[in-house]
Coordinates of C-alpha atoms in Angstrom, one line a residue:
M1 CA 5.4 98.7 -47.2
K2 CA 1.9 97.1 -46.9
T3 CA 1.8 94.4 -49.6
L4 CA -1.2 92.1 -49.9
I5 CA -0.6 88.7 -51.2
Q6 CA -4.3 88.6 -52.0
R7 CA -7.2 91.0 -50.9
C8 CA -10.0 88.7 -49.7
A9 CA -12.3 90.1 -47.1
G10 CA -14.3 86.9 -47.0
R11 CA -11.4 85.0 -45.8
R12 CA -10.5 87.4 -42.9
T13 CA -12.7 85.3 -40.5
R14 CA -10.9 82.0 -41.2
L15 CA -7.6 83.6 -41.0
S16 CA -8.3 85.3 -37.8
A17 CA -9.5 82.0 -36.3
W18 CA -6.2 80.3 -37.5
A19 CA -4.1 83.2 -35.9
G20 CA -5.8 82.2 -32.6
V21 CA -3.3 79.3 -32.5
G22 CA -0.5 81.7 -31.7
G23 CA -2.7 83.2 -29.1
V24 CA -3.4 79.8 -27.5
L25 CA 0.3 79.0 -27.4
A26 CA 1.0 82.3 -25.6
V27 CA -1.6 81.3 -23.0
I28 CA 0.4 78.1 -22.6
I29 CA 3.4 79.9 -21.9
S30 CA 2.0 82.2 -19.5
A31 CA -0.7 80.0 -17.7
G32 CA 0.2 76.4 -18.5
C33 CA -3.1 75.7 -20.4
S34 CA -3.4 73.2 -23.3
S35 CA -2.7 74.2 -26.8
A36 CA -5.0 73.6 -29.8
I37 CA -5.4 69.9 -29.1
R38 CA -8.7 68.2 -29.2
D39 CA -10.8 68.9 -25.9
D40 CA -10.8 65.2 -25.1
A41 CA -7.1 64.8 -25.1
E42 CA -5.5 63.2 -22.0
S43 CA -4.2 65.3 -19.2
D44 CA -0.6 63.8 -19.7
L45 CA -0.6 64.8 -23.2
R46 CA -1.4 68.4 -22.3
A47 CA 1.1 68.3 -19.4
S48 CA 3.8 67.1 -21.8
V49 CA 3.2 69.8 -24.3
T50 CA 3.0 72.6 -21.7
A51 CA 6.1 71.3 -20.0
A52 CA 8.1 71.5 -23.2
L53 CA 7.4 75.1 -23.5
Q54 CA 8.0 75.8 -19.8
R55 CA 11.3 74.0 -19.8
E56 CA 12.7 75.9 -22.7
L57 CA 11.6 79.3 -21.4
R58 CA 12.1 78.9 -17.7
E59 CA 15.7 80.6 -17.5
A60 CA 14.7 83.3 -19.9
A61 CA 11.6 84.1 -17.9
E62 CA 13.7 84.8 -15.0
H63 CA 15.4 87.7 -16.6
P64 CA 12.6 89.3 -18.7
G65 CA 14.4 92.7 -19.0
S66 CA 15.6 94.2 -22.2
L67 CA 19.2 95.1 -23.3
E68 CA 20.7 97.3 -25.8
L69 CA 23.5 96.3 -28.1
R70 CA 26.9 97.5 -26.8
R71 CA 30.4 97.2 -28.1
D72 CA 33.9 98.0 -26.7
G73 CA 36.7 99.8 -28.2
D74 CA 37.0 103.4 -29.3
V75 CA 38.8 105.3 -31.9
A76 CA 40.7 107.4 -29.2
S77 CA 42.5 104.2 -28.2
L78 CA 44.4 104.2 -31.5
E79 CA 45.9 107.5 -30.6
I80 CA 45.5 109.1 -34.0
R81 CA 45.3 112.9 -34.4
P82 CA 41.8 114.2 -35.3
E83 CA 43.1 115.7 -38.6
H84 CA 44.5 112.4 -39.5
L85 CA 41.3 110.6 -38.7
E86 CA 39.5 113.1 -41.0
E87 CA 41.8 112.3 -43.8
I88 CA 41.5 108.6 -43.3
D89 CA 37.8 108.8 -43.2
E90 CA 37.9 110.6 -46.5
L91 CA 40.4 108.6 -48.4
Y92 CA 40.5 105.1 -46.9
N93 CA 36.9 104.4 -45.9
P94 CA 35.0 101.7 -48.0
S95 CA 31.7 103.6 -47.3
K96 CA 33.1 106.5 -49.3
Y97 CA 34.0 104.2 -52.1
F98 CA 30.4 103.1 -52.0
E99 CA 29.0 106.6 -52.5
V100 CA 29.7 105.8 -56.3
I101 CA 26.7 103.8 -56.1
E102 CA 24.6 105.8 -53.9
N103 CA 25.1 109.0 -55.9
G104 CA 23.7 107.4 -58.9
T105 CA 24.8 110.1 -61.4
P106 CA 25.6 109.1 -64.8
D107 CA 29.2 109.7 -64.7
R108 CA 29.7 107.6 -61.5
A109 CA 27.5 104.9 -62.9
A110 CA 29.7 104.7 -65.8
Q111 CA 32.6 104.5 -63.4
V112 CA 30.9 101.5 -61.7
S113 CA 30.3 99.8 -65.1
G114 CA 34.0 100.3 -65.9
L115 CA 34.9 98.1 -63.0
L116 CA 32.6 95.3 -64.4
A117 CA 33.7 93.0 -67.0
A118 CA 31.9 92.6 -70.4
D119 CA 28.8 90.4 -70.0
L120 CA 28.2 87.0 -71.5
L121 CA 26.9 88.5 -74.7
G122 CA 30.3 90.4 -75.1
L123 CA 28.5 93.8 -74.5
D124 CA 29.5 96.4 -72.1
A125 CA 28.2 96.0 -68.6
R126 CA 24.8 97.5 -68.0
T127 CA 23.5 98.2 -64.5
A128 CA 19.9 99.0 -63.1
P129 CA 19.4 100.3 -59.6
V130 CA 17.2 98.5 -57.1
G131 CA 16.4 99.4 -53.4
L132 CA 15.9 96.9 -50.6
R133 CA 12.1 97.8 -50.1
S134 CA 11.5 97.4 -53.8
A135 CA 13.2 94.1 -54.0
I136 CA 11.1 92.6 -51.1
E137 CA 7.9 94.0 -52.6
L138 CA 8.7 92.4 -55.9
A139 CA 9.6 89.1 -54.2
V140 CA 6.5 89.0 -52.2
G141 CA 4.4 89.7 -55.2
R142 CA 6.2 87.8 -57.9
N143 CA 8.4 85.1 -56.4
L144 CA 7.5 81.7 -58.1
S145 CA 7.9 79.8 -54.8
V146 CA 5.5 82.0 -53.1
Q147 CA 3.0 81.8 -56.1
E148 CA 3.4 77.9 -55.9
A149 CA 2.7 77.9 -52.2
S150 CA -0.3 80.2 -52.7
F151 CA -2.1 77.4 -54.4
G152 CA -2.1 75.4 -51.2
P153 CA -4.8 77.2 -49.1
P154 CA -7.3 77.3 -52.1
I155 CA -6.8 73.6 -52.7
G156 CA -7.4 73.1 -48.9
Q157 CA -10.6 75.0 -49.2
T158 CA -11.9 72.7 -51.9
N159 CA -10.9 69.7 -49.9
I160 CA -13.0 71.0 -47.1
V161 CA -15.9 71.5 -49.4
T162 CA -15.5 67.9 -50.7
A163 CA -15.4 66.5 -47.1
E164 CA -18.5 68.5 -46.1
A165 CA -20.4 67.6 -49.3
A166 CA -20.5 64.0 -47.9
F167 CA -23.3 65.3 -45.7
D168 CA -25.2 67.0 -48.6
A169 CA -28.6 65.6 -49.5
V170 CA -28.6 63.3 -52.6
F171 CA -31.6 63.1 -55.0
F172 CA -31.9 59.9 -56.8
N173 CA -34.3 58.4 -59.3
D174 CA -34.3 54.9 -60.5
F175 CA -36.5 54.0 -63.6
Q176 CA -37.1 50.5 -65.1
W177 CA -39.3 49.2 -67.9
A178 CA -39.6 45.5 -68.6
D179 CA -41.7 43.3 -71.0
T180 CA -41.4 39.6 -70.2
D181 CA -42.9 36.4 -71.8
T182 CA -42.6 33.5 -69.3
P183 CA -43.5 29.9 -70.6
T184 CA -45.4 27.8 -68.1
T185 CA -47.3 24.5 -68.0
S186 CA -51.0 24.1 -68.4
P187 CA -53.5 21.1 -67.6
V188 CA -53.9 18.3 -70.2
I189 CA -57.3 18.1 -71.5
G190 CA -58.5 14.5 -72.8
L191 CA -56.0 12.4 -74.7
G192 CA -54.4 15.4 -76.5
S193 CA -50.9 16.7 -76.1
P194 CA -50.4 19.2 -73.3
A195 CA -51.1 22.7 -74.3
R196 CA -48.2 25.4 -74.1
A197 CA -49.0 28.5 -72.1
T198 CA -47.2 31.8 -71.6
N199 CA -47.4 34.6 -69.1
A200 CA -46.8 38.0 -70.7
Q201 CA -46.3 40.9 -68.4
Q202 CA -45.2 44.5 -69.0
S203 CA -44.2 46.5 -65.9
V204 CA -42.8 50.0 -65.3
T205 CA -41.2 50.9 -61.9
N206 CA -39.7 54.2 -60.7
S207 CA -38.2 55.0 -57.5
T208 CA -37.5 58.8 -56.6
G209 CA -36.2 60.1 -53.3
I210 CA -33.6 61.9 -51.2
R211 CA -31.0 60.4 -48.9
R212 CA -28.6 62.1 -46.7
A213 CA -25.7 61.1 -44.5
L214 CA -26.0 62.2 -40.9
T215 CA -23.3 63.6 -38.6
T216 CA -24.3 60.9 -36.1
G217 CA -23.0 58.3 -38.6
G218 CA -26.1 57.1 -40.0
Q219 CA -28.2 57.7 -43.1
F220 CA -31.8 58.9 -43.6
S221 CA -33.8 58.4 -46.8
A222 CA -37.2 59.5 -48.0
E223 CA -38.4 57.8 -51.1
Q224 CA -41.5 57.5 -53.4
R225 CA -42.0 54.2 -55.3
I226 CA -44.5 53.7 -58.1
S227 CA -45.1 50.8 -60.4
Y228 CA -47.5 49.7 -63.0
T229 CA -48.1 46.1 -64.3
D230 CA -50.1 44.7 -67.0
V231 CA -50.4 40.8 -67.1
R232 CA -51.5 39.0 -70.3
A233 CA -51.9 35.2 -69.5
S234 CA -52.6 32.5 -72.0
S235 CA -52.8 29.8 -69.4
F236 CA -56.0 28.6 -67.9
G237 CA -57.1 30.3 -64.8
G238 CA -56.8 33.9 -66.1
V239 CA -55.2 36.7 -64.2
G240 CA -56.0 38.4 -61.0
T241 CA -57.6 41.9 -60.6
P242 CA -57.1 44.6 -60.9
N243 CA -55.2 44.3 -64.1
P244 CA -53.5 46.5 -65.2
A245 CA -52.5 47.5 -61.6
S246 CA -50.6 50.5 -60.2
S247 CA -49.1 50.9 -56.8
A248 CA -47.8 54.1 -55.0
D249 CA -45.6 53.7 -52.0
F250 CA -43.9 56.2 -49.7
V251 CA -41.0 54.8 -47.8
F252 CA -39.1 56.4 -44.9
G253 CA -35.9 54.8 -43.6
I254 CA -33.0 55.3 -41.4
N255 CA -29.9 53.4 -40.6
Q256 CA -28.0 54.3 -37.5
P257 CA -24.7 52.7 -36.1
I258 CA -24.9 52.3 -32.4
L259 CA -21.3 51.3 -31.6
Q260 CA -18.7 51.3 -34.4
G261 CA -19.1 54.4 -36.7
F262 CA -21.4 56.3 -34.1
G263 CA -21.1 59.9 -33.3
P264 CA -19.7 63.2 -34.9
D265 CA -16.1 62.4 -33.8
V266 CA -16.0 59.6 -36.4
A267 CA -18.5 61.0 -38.9
L268 CA -16.9 64.4 -39.1
S269 CA -13.3 63.3 -38.8
E270 CA -12.5 63.8 -42.5
V271 CA -14.0 67.3 -42.3
R272 CA -11.8 68.2 -39.3
L273 CA -8.7 66.7 -41.0
S274 CA -9.5 68.7 -44.1
R275 CA -9.7 71.8 -42.1
N276 CA -6.4 71.3 -40.3
A277 CA -4.9 70.5 -43.8
E278 CA -6.1 73.9 -45.0
R279 CA -4.6 75.5 -41.8
A280 CA -1.4 73.6 -42.6
S281 CA -1.3 75.0 -46.1
I282 CA -1.8 78.5 -44.7
A283 CA 1.2 78.0 -42.3
D284 CA 3.1 76.6 -45.3
L285 CA 2.4 79.7 -47.2
R286 CA 3.3 82.1 -44.4
S287 CA 6.6 80.0 -43.9
Q288 CA 7.3 80.4 -47.6
L289 CA 6.7 84.2 -47.4
I290 CA 8.9 84.4 -44.3
N291 CA 11.7 82.5 -46.1
T292 CA 11.3 84.5 -49.3
V293 CA 11.4 87.8 -47.6
T294 CA 14.5 86.7 -45.5
D295 CA 16.3 85.4 -48.5
T296 CA 15.7 88.4 -50.4
E297 CA 17.1 90.5 -47.7
R298 CA 20.2 88.2 -47.6
A299 CA 20.5 88.2 -51.4
Y300 CA 20.3 92.0 -51.5
W301 CA 23.1 92.4 -48.7
E302 CA 25.2 89.9 -50.5
L303 CA 24.8 92.0 -53.6
V304 CA 25.9 95.1 -51.5
R305 CA 28.8 93.1 -50.1
T306 CA 30.1 92.0 -53.6
F307 CA 29.9 95.5 -55.0
R308 CA 31.8 96.9 -51.9
E309 CA 34.4 94.4 -52.3
L310 CA 34.6 95.2 -56.0
L311 CA 35.2 98.7 -55.3
I312 CA 37.8 98.0 -52.6
I313 CA 39.6 95.6 -55.0
G314 CA 39.4 98.2 -57.8
R315 CA 41.0 100.9 -55.5
L316 CA 43.6 98.2 -54.4
L317 CA 44.5 97.6 -57.9
E318 CA 44.8 101.3 -58.9
R319 CA 47.3 101.7 -55.8
G320 CA 49.2 98.8 -56.7
Q321 CA 49.7 99.8 -60.3
Q322 CA 51.0 103.1 -59.0
V323 CA 53.6 101.5 -56.8
R324 CA 54.6 99.0 -59.5
D325 CA 55.2 101.9 -61.9
E326 CA 57.4 103.5 -59.3
I327 CA 59.4 100.4 -58.8
K328 CA 59.9 100.1 -62.4
A329 CA 61.0 103.5 -62.7
R330 CA 63.8 102.8 -60.1
R331 CA 65.4 100.2 -62.2
V332 CA 68.0 102.8 -63.4
L333 CA 68.9 103.3 -59.7
D334 CA 68.5 100.3 -57.4
A335 CA 65.7 98.1 -58.4
V336 CA 66.7 94.7 -59.5
Q337 CA 64.5 92.4 -61.8
A338 CA 63.3 90.2 -59.0
Q339 CA 61.9 93.1 -57.2
V340 CA 60.3 94.5 -60.3
A341 CA 58.8 91.1 -61.1
D342 CA 57.6 90.8 -57.4
A343 CA 55.7 94.1 -57.8
V344 CA 54.2 93.0 -61.2
S345 CA 53.1 89.7 -59.5
A346 CA 51.4 91.5 -56.8
V347 CA 49.5 93.8 -59.3
E348 CA 48.5 90.7 -61.5
S349 CA 47.3 88.9 -58.4
R350 CA 45.1 91.9 -57.5
R351 CA 43.7 91.9 -61.2
A352 CA 42.8 88.2 -60.8
E353 CA 40.9 89.1 -57.5
L354 CA 39.0 91.8 -59.5
L355 CA 38.0 89.1 -62.0
R356 CA 36.8 87.1 -59.2
A357 CA 34.9 90.0 -57.7
Q358 CA 33.3 90.8 -61.0
R359 CA 32.0 87.1 -61.1
A360 CA 30.7 87.4 -57.6
V361 CA 28.7 90.6 -58.5
R362 CA 27.2 88.9 -61.5
R363 CA 26.2 85.8 -59.5
A364 CA 24.8 87.9 -56.6
S365 CA 22.7 89.9 -59.1
D366 CA 21.4 86.8 -60.7
A367 CA 20.5 85.4 -57.3
L368 CA 18.5 88.5 -56.5
K369 CA 16.7 88.4 -59.9
L370 CA 15.7 84.8 -59.3
L371 CA 14.0 85.9 -56.0
I372 CA 12.2 89.1 -57.2
N373 CA 11.2 87.6 -60.6
D374 CA 10.9 91.1 -62.2
P375 CA 9.8 90.8 -65.7
R376 CA 12.0 93.7 -66.7
F377 CA 15.1 91.9 -65.4
P378 CA 14.6 88.1 -65.8
V379 CA 17.3 85.8 -64.9
G380 CA 18.4 85.5 -68.4
S381 CA 19.0 89.3 -68.6
E382 CA 22.6 90.4 -68.5
T383 CA 21.6 93.8 -66.7
I384 CA 23.4 93.8 -63.4
L385 CA 21.3 95.1 -60.4
L386 CA 22.9 97.9 -58.6
P387 CA 22.0 98.1 -54.9
L388 CA 20.8 101.6 -53.7
D389 CA 20.3 101.2 -50.0
P390 CA 23.7 101.2 -47.9
A391 CA 24.0 99.0 -44.7
L392 CA 23.4 101.0 -41.5
D393 CA 25.2 100.6 -38.3
Q394 CA 22.5 101.0 -35.7
P395 CA 22.0 99.2 -32.4
I396 CA 18.8 97.5 -31.4
V397 CA 17.1 96.8 -28.1
Y398 CA 16.4 93.1 -27.5
S399 CA 15.1 90.7 -25.0
L400 CA 15.7 86.9 -25.2
T401 CA 12.5 86.2 -23.3
D402 CA 10.4 88.3 -25.7
A403 CA 12.2 86.8 -28.7
L404 CA 11.5 83.3 -27.6
R405 CA 7.9 84.0 -26.8
A406 CA 7.4 85.7 -30.2
A407 CA 9.0 82.6 -32.0
I408 CA 6.8 80.1 -30.1
E409 CA 3.7 82.2 -31.0
N410 CA 4.5 83.1 -34.6
R411 CA 6.8 80.4 -36.1
P412 CA 4.7 78.3 -38.7
E413 CA 6.6 75.3 -37.7
V414 CA 5.2 75.4 -34.2
A415 CA 1.7 75.8 -35.6
L416 CA 2.1 72.8 -37.9
A417 CA 3.4 70.7 -35.1
V418 CA 0.3 71.6 -33.0
L419 CA -1.8 70.7 -36.0
S420 CA 0.0 67.4 -36.4
I421 CA -1.0 66.5 -32.7
D422 CA -4.6 67.4 -33.5
D423 CA -4.6 65.3 -36.6
A424 CA -3.2 62.3 -34.6
S425 CA -5.7 62.8 -31.9
I426 CA -8.6 62.8 -34.4
R427 CA -7.1 59.5 -36.0
Q428 CA -6.8 58.0 -32.6
A429 CA -10.4 58.7 -31.8
V430 CA -11.5 57.1 -35.0
A431 CA -9.3 54.2 -34.5
D432 CA -10.6 53.7 -30.9
N433 CA -14.3 53.7 -32.1
G434 CA -13.2 51.2 -34.8
R435 CA -12.4 48.6 -32.1
L436 CA -16.1 48.5 -31.2
P437 CA -18.3 45.8 -32.7
T438 CA -20.7 46.7 -35.5
L439 CA -24.2 47.2 -34.3
D440 CA -26.4 49.0 -36.8
L441 CA -30.0 49.6 -36.3
S442 CA -32.4 50.2 -39.2
A443 CA -36.1 51.2 -39.3
E444 CA -38.4 51.7 -42.1
F445 CA -41.9 53.0 -42.4
Q446 CA -43.9 52.6 -45.5
L447 CA -47.3 53.9 -46.8
R448 CA -48.9 51.7 -49.5
G449 CA -51.4 52.6 -52.1
F450 CA -52.7 50.0 -54.7
D451 CA -55.5 50.2 -57.3
E452 CA -56.1 49.9 -60.9
N453 CA -54.7 53.4 -61.9
L454 CA -52.0 55.5 -60.4
G455 CA -54.5 58.3 -59.2
D456 CA -56.5 55.9 -57.3
A457 CA -53.3 54.2 -55.8
Y458 CA -52.2 57.7 -54.5
E459 CA -55.6 58.2 -53.0
D460 CA -55.5 54.8 -51.3
A461 CA -52.2 55.7 -49.8
F462 CA -53.2 59.1 -48.4
E463 CA -56.4 57.8 -47.1
N464 CA -54.6 55.0 -45.4
E465 CA -56.9 52.3 -46.8
F466 CA -54.0 49.9 -46.8
I467 CA -52.1 48.8 -43.6
D468 CA -48.9 50.8 -43.0
D469 CA -45.7 48.7 -43.0
F470 CA -43.1 49.0 -40.2
A471 CA -39.7 47.2 -40.1
I472 CA -37.1 47.2 -37.6
G473 CA -33.6 45.5 -37.9
A474 CA -30.4 45.0 -36.3
L475 CA -27.0 43.9 -37.6
F476 CA -24.3 42.8 -35.3
E477 CA -20.8 41.9 -36.5
Q478 CA -17.5 41.3 -34.5
A479 CA -14.3 40.1 -35.8
I480 CA -13.0 37.1 -33.7
G481 CA -9.9 38.4 -32.1
N482 CA -10.3 41.9 -33.6
R483 CA -6.6 42.0 -34.3
A484 CA -6.7 44.3 -37.2
D485 CA -8.7 47.1 -35.4
E486 CA -6.7 46.6 -32.2
A487 CA -3.4 47.2 -34.2
A488 CA -4.8 50.2 -35.9
Y489 CA -5.6 51.7 -32.7
R490 CA -2.2 50.9 -31.1
R491 CA -0.7 52.5 -34.3
A492 CA -2.8 55.6 -33.8
R493 CA -1.8 56.0 -30.3
L494 CA 1.9 55.6 -31.2
E495 CA 1.6 58.1 -34.0
R496 CA 0.0 60.6 -31.5
M497 CA 2.9 60.1 -29.2
Q498 CA 5.3 60.6 -31.9
S499 CA 3.5 63.8 -32.9
V500 CA 4.0 65.1 -29.2
V501 CA 7.8 64.2 -29.4
A502 CA 8.0 65.9 -32.7
Y503 CA 6.4 69.0 -31.2
R504 CA 9.0 69.1 -28.4
R505 CA 11.7 68.7 -31.0
V506 CA 10.3 71.6 -32.9
V507 CA 10.0 73.8 -29.9
Q508 CA 13.7 73.0 -29.1
Q509 CA 14.8 73.8 -32.6
V510 CA 12.8 77.1 -32.6
V511 CA 14.6 78.1 -29.4
L512 CA 17.9 77.2 -30.8
D513 CA 17.2 79.2 -33.9
V514 CA 16.4 82.3 -32.0
K515 CA 19.5 82.0 -29.7
D516 CA 21.7 81.5 -32.7
A517 CA 20.2 84.4 -34.5
L518 CA 20.3 86.6 -31.5
D519 CA 23.9 85.6 -30.7
D520 CA 24.7 86.5 -34.4
V521 CA 23.2 89.9 -34.0
V522 CA 25.1 90.7 -30.8
T523 CA 28.4 89.3 -32.1
N524 CA 28.2 91.0 -35.6
Y525 CA 27.5 94.3 -34.0
K526 CA 30.5 94.1 -31.9
L527 CA 32.6 92.9 -34.8
I528 CA 31.8 96.0 -36.8
Q529 CA 33.5 98.1 -34.2
Q530 CA 36.5 95.8 -33.9
A531 CA 36.9 95.7 -37.9
R532 CA 36.4 99.4 -38.0
L533 CA 39.3 100.0 -35.6
S534 CA 41.6 97.5 -37.5
R535 CA 40.8 99.3 -40.7
I536 CA 41.5 102.6 -39.3
A537 CA 44.9 101.4 -37.9
A538 CA 45.9 99.9 -41.2
A539 CA 44.8 103.1 -43.0
E540 CA 47.1 105.1 -40.6
A541 CA 50.0 102.8 -41.3
L542 CA 49.6 103.3 -45.1
R543 CA 49.0 107.1 -44.6
T544 CA 52.2 107.3 -42.7
L545 CA 54.2 105.5 -45.4
L546 CA 52.8 107.8 -48.0
V547 CA 53.6 110.9 -46.0
E548 CA 57.3 109.6 -45.4
K549 CA 57.5 109.0 -49.2
E550 CA 56.4 112.5 -49.8
L551 CA 58.8 114.1 -47.3
T552 CA 61.9 112.0 -47.3
D553 CA 64.0 110.2 -50.0
R554 CA 63.7 106.9 -47.9
G555 CA 60.2 106.6 -48.9
F556 CA 61.1 105.9 -52.6
T557 CA 63.6 102.9 -51.8
V558 CA 62.4 99.6 -53.2
E559 CA 62.2 98.1 -49.8
R560 CA 59.7 100.9 -48.7
L561 CA 57.7 100.6 -51.8
D562 CA 57.4 97.0 -51.3
L563 CA 56.2 97.6 -47.8
E564 CA 53.7 100.0 -49.2
L565 CA 52.4 97.2 -51.4
S566 CA 52.1 94.9 -48.4
Q567 CA 50.3 97.7 -46.4
Q568 CA 47.9 98.1 -49.3
D569 CA 47.0 94.5 -49.0
A570 CA 46.6 94.7 -45.2
L571 CA 44.2 97.8 -45.6
A572 CA 42.2 96.2 -48.2
A573 CA 41.8 93.0 -46.1
A574 CA 40.8 95.2 -43.1
E575 CA 38.3 97.0 -45.4
R576 CA 36.8 93.9 -46.6
A577 CA 36.5 92.5 -43.0
E578 CA 34.6 95.8 -41.9
V579 CA 32.3 95.5 -44.9
S580 CA 31.6 91.8 -44.0
A581 CA 30.9 92.6 -40.5
L582 CA 28.6 95.4 -41.5
I583 CA 26.8 93.1 -44.0
D584 CA 26.6 90.2 -41.6
Y585 CA 25.0 92.4 -39.0
Q586 CA 22.2 93.3 -41.6
V587 CA 21.8 89.6 -42.4
S588 CA 21.6 88.6 -38.8
L589 CA 18.9 91.1 -38.2
A590 CA 16.9 89.5 -41.0
E591 CA 17.7 86.1 -39.7
L592 CA 16.5 87.0 -36.2
S593 CA 13.1 88.0 -37.9
R594 CA 13.0 84.7 -39.5
A595 CA 13.7 82.9 -36.4
Q596 CA 11.0 84.7 -34.5
G597 CA 8.6 84.4 -37.3
T598 CA 8.1 88.1 -37.6
A599 CA 9.7 88.8 -40.9
L600 CA 6.5 89.9 -42.4
E601 CA 5.5 92.3 -39.7
R602 CA 9.1 93.7 -39.7
N603 CA 8.7 94.5 -43.4
R604 CA 5.0 95.7 -42.9
I605 CA 3.7 93.0 -45.1
D606 CA -0.1 92.3 -44.6
F607 CA -0.7 88.6 -44.9
S608 CA -3.9 87.7 -46.5
V609 CA -5.1 84.1 -47.5
P610 CA -6.1 83.7 -51.2
N611 CA -9.2 81.8 -52.2
A612 CA -9.6 79.5 -55.2
N613 CA -11.4 82.2 -57.3
Q614 CA -8.6 84.7 -56.9
V615 CA -6.0 82.0 -58.0
E616 CA -8.1 80.9 -60.9
D617 CA -8.4 84.6 -62.0
G618 CA -4.7 85.2 -62.0
A619 CA -5.0 87.6 -59.2
L620 CA -1.8 86.5 -57.5
A621 CA 0.2 88.3 -60.2
T622 CA 0.1 91.8 -58.6
E623 CA 2.1 94.5 -60.3
Y624 CA 4.5 96.5 -58.3
E625 CA 6.7 99.6 -59.2
V626 CA 10.2 99.6 -58.1
D627 CA 11.4 103.2 -57.1
G628 CA 14.3 104.3 -59.3
A629 CA 14.5 101.2 -61.4
A630 CA 15.3 101.7 -65.1
D631 CA 13.0 100.5 -67.8
D632 CA 14.3 97.9 -70.3

């Protein structure tokens, strides 16, 4: 299976860079170097992270060899004749019962449907086969939780663009027209009343330019200012010349923090945090995919378990009905009513177990439908999915050292913890810079042109007929006590220390998950053999009773028939235990892949990061065909 969440060649570079986190962690394990923490992180921080890994892997690294699963016990220890073993394997083997499903012929499918109760619509049970591979492909391509998580990386990409856009150049234009009439006083002539005068003025100003934030923390601007004034005065004294007048100015300015706010570490902090957030969303998506694949495997094997138990209970009910009828037939000889009632009670109890098994099958089928989200079989559909793939009893070769290394390198939780340390380091650097006083330097250079019309003003500016203006300034500011900034820095330091502790906790949890999963694999593999021997022994006991019943009259006594009922229960319990051990082994293998973070690789799923355009175009909804699945 090579399923692509999204095909995006343009995103391969970014994903490859993010995959380097696992490679860096592997270097930590082998060489004790620092992880993906900022280059200026303190040595004690690096040592703490490295020590956390080395401490957990020390003992496993001392025994790096691989082991193969082994189990004790052999059928020969049961001392059963070979011909009897063949009969037991043919008649009392739950795997043989399951061939009803594996065969898939119409008559056997009808036999399976006959074991299922009518659905919630009151119709006869309907089934549709599904394989494990097809179920995983459907879950990867259609699971709603996966689709929801797939929006995370594209959203993160847009946040990066937003953060980087803060350093884009900005074009601006500021235009203003004004017409003002200002009353003013005028000299008194003779003995007359003072004359009223007004200054009327029309002005047009326009400022056009570009400004841009710098990665050093400052800002640069280049601006052209033009203005036009026309003064009409009614007061004595007239107006100056030239009138109207035009000016053309070219202004270049820069503002640069020297202490607080200086440098790329501060200016680019939001960009770096946004990039880490995108990487975290990729890790979240990978985590969701791993969980979905593992949950789908678990749900599939649970469906297999419920079907096998349904067939076992169905076979148990058939055997019980036969014995019950035989006990009823002996009422004319030696069976009393209490013995008959006891046999009837046993059969009805098995019928109740069958009802519960039918319900378990329906719920397991619906749980798998929810995960695979197949439009042909929505959760609301009453069609029951029929598992095609049987559980296999095959040993694996394992290494605790390799399993732990793989988990540290591949688990998304570890990558997220590393990113959390990096985020905390970035914020601490910003908070540390924030403790400094504010000292901003500014400089401005201006070319001026002034004349009666705008063309002449431009000419004056370029010919440098007017003196160029220079201005240099400085702004200093410092909070007395500086308590807020100092508290912010202490908080940032504590948060980074907290992130390191969280990283160590994640590493411990990952190690525990791997050990638990591997322990389950080893134990469940051994339990298969023990459960199988128990089932064969129980089957031999029942087979012996049936042989005695055929060969001697004692086999038909009520007591022996009652013993046969009890032995049937014992055999069914042993069969169910064997099925559980076999299914638990399959589930534990899936859980081991989840614990190591290799569930995608184990199922040959190619993980590719979707971009915003693909999500908006609906490219996530990829169609898959399920081999052997029936159409609605």
